[in-house]
Short mmCIF file of C-alpha atoms in Angstrom, two decimals:
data_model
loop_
_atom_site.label_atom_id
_atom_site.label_comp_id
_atom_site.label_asym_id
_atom_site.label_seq_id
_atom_site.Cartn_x
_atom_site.Cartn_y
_atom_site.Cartn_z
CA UNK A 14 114.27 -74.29 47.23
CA UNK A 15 111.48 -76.82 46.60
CA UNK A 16 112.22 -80.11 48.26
CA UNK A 17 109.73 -83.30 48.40
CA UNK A 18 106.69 -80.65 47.88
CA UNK A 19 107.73 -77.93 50.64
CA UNK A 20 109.41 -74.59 50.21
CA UNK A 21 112.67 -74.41 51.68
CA UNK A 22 114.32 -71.11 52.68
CA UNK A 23 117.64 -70.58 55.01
CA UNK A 24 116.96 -73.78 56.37
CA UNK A 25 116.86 -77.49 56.27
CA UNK A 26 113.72 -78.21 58.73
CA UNK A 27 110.29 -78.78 57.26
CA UNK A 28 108.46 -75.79 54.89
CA UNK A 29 105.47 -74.24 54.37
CA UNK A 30 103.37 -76.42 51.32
CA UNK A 31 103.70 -75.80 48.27
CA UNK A 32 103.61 -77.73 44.69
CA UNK A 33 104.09 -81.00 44.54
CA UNK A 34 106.08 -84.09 44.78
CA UNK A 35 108.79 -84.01 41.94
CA UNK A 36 110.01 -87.56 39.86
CA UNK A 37 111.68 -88.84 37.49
CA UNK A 38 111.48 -87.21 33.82
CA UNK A 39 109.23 -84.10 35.28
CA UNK A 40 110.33 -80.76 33.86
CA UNK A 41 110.96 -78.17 36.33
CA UNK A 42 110.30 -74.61 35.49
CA UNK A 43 111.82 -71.39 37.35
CA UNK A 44 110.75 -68.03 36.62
CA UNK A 45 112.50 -65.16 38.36
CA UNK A 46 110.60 -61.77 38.07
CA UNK A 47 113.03 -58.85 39.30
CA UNK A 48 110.60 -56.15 38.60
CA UNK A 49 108.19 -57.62 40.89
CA UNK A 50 110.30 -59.17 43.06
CA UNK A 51 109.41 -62.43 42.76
CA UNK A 52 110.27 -66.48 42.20
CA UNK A 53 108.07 -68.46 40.99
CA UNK A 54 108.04 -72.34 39.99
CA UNK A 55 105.99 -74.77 37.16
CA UNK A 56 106.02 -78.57 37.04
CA UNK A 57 105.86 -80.32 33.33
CA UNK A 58 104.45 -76.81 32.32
CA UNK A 59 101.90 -76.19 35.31
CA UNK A 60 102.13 -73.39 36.90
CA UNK A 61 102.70 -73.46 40.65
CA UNK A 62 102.45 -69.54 41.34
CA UNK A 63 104.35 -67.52 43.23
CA UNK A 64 106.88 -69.00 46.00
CA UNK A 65 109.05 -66.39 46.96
CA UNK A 66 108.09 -62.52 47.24
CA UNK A 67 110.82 -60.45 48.48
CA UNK A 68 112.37 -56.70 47.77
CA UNK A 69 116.00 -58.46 47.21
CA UNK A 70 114.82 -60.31 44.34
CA UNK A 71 114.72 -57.00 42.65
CA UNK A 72 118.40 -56.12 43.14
CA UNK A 73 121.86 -56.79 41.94
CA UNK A 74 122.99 -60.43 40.02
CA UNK A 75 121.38 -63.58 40.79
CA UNK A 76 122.72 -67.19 39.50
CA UNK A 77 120.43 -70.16 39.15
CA UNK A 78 121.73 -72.88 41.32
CA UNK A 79 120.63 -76.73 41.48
CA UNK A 80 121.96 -79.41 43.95
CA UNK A 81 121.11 -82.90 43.90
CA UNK A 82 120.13 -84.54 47.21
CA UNK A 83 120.37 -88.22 46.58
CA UNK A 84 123.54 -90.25 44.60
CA UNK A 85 122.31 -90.65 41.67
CA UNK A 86 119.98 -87.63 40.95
CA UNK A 87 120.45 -86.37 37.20
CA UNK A 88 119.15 -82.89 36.27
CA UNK A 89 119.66 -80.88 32.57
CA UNK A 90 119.79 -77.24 32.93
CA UNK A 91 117.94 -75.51 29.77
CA UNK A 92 117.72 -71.98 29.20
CA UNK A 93 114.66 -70.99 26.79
#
């Protein structure tokens, strides 16, 4: 997960850097690569590079998940 410019993973204590703050109206991009076995992210089409490398992204069905943290967070899911 990305939260406030840190990379979250199994955990809600602070993460390693990574990106950058994310606001109102920015377009979020996720790009899951399951032959290489990795996750990476973009902001308003900049490319972060990669966030996540790991053997399990290569296997079995993954689902794209968002949660909002604050009340009234609003998000639009697109699929290209």
């Amino acid at each position: 997960a990305i939260y406030n410019g840190e990379l979250r993973h199994n955990s809600n204590a602070m993460g390693d850097k990574y990106g950058e703050m994310i606001g109102p109206g920015d377009v979020v991009g996720v790009k899951l690569d399951m032959s290489e076995g990795t996750l990476s992210f973009s902001k308003n089409g900049v490319d972060w590079g990669i966030a996540y490398r790991n053997e399990e992204l290569k296997k079995g069905t993954l689902y794209a998940a968002v949660s909002p943290i604050y009340v009234k967070d609003e998000y639009m899911i697109k699929h290209p």
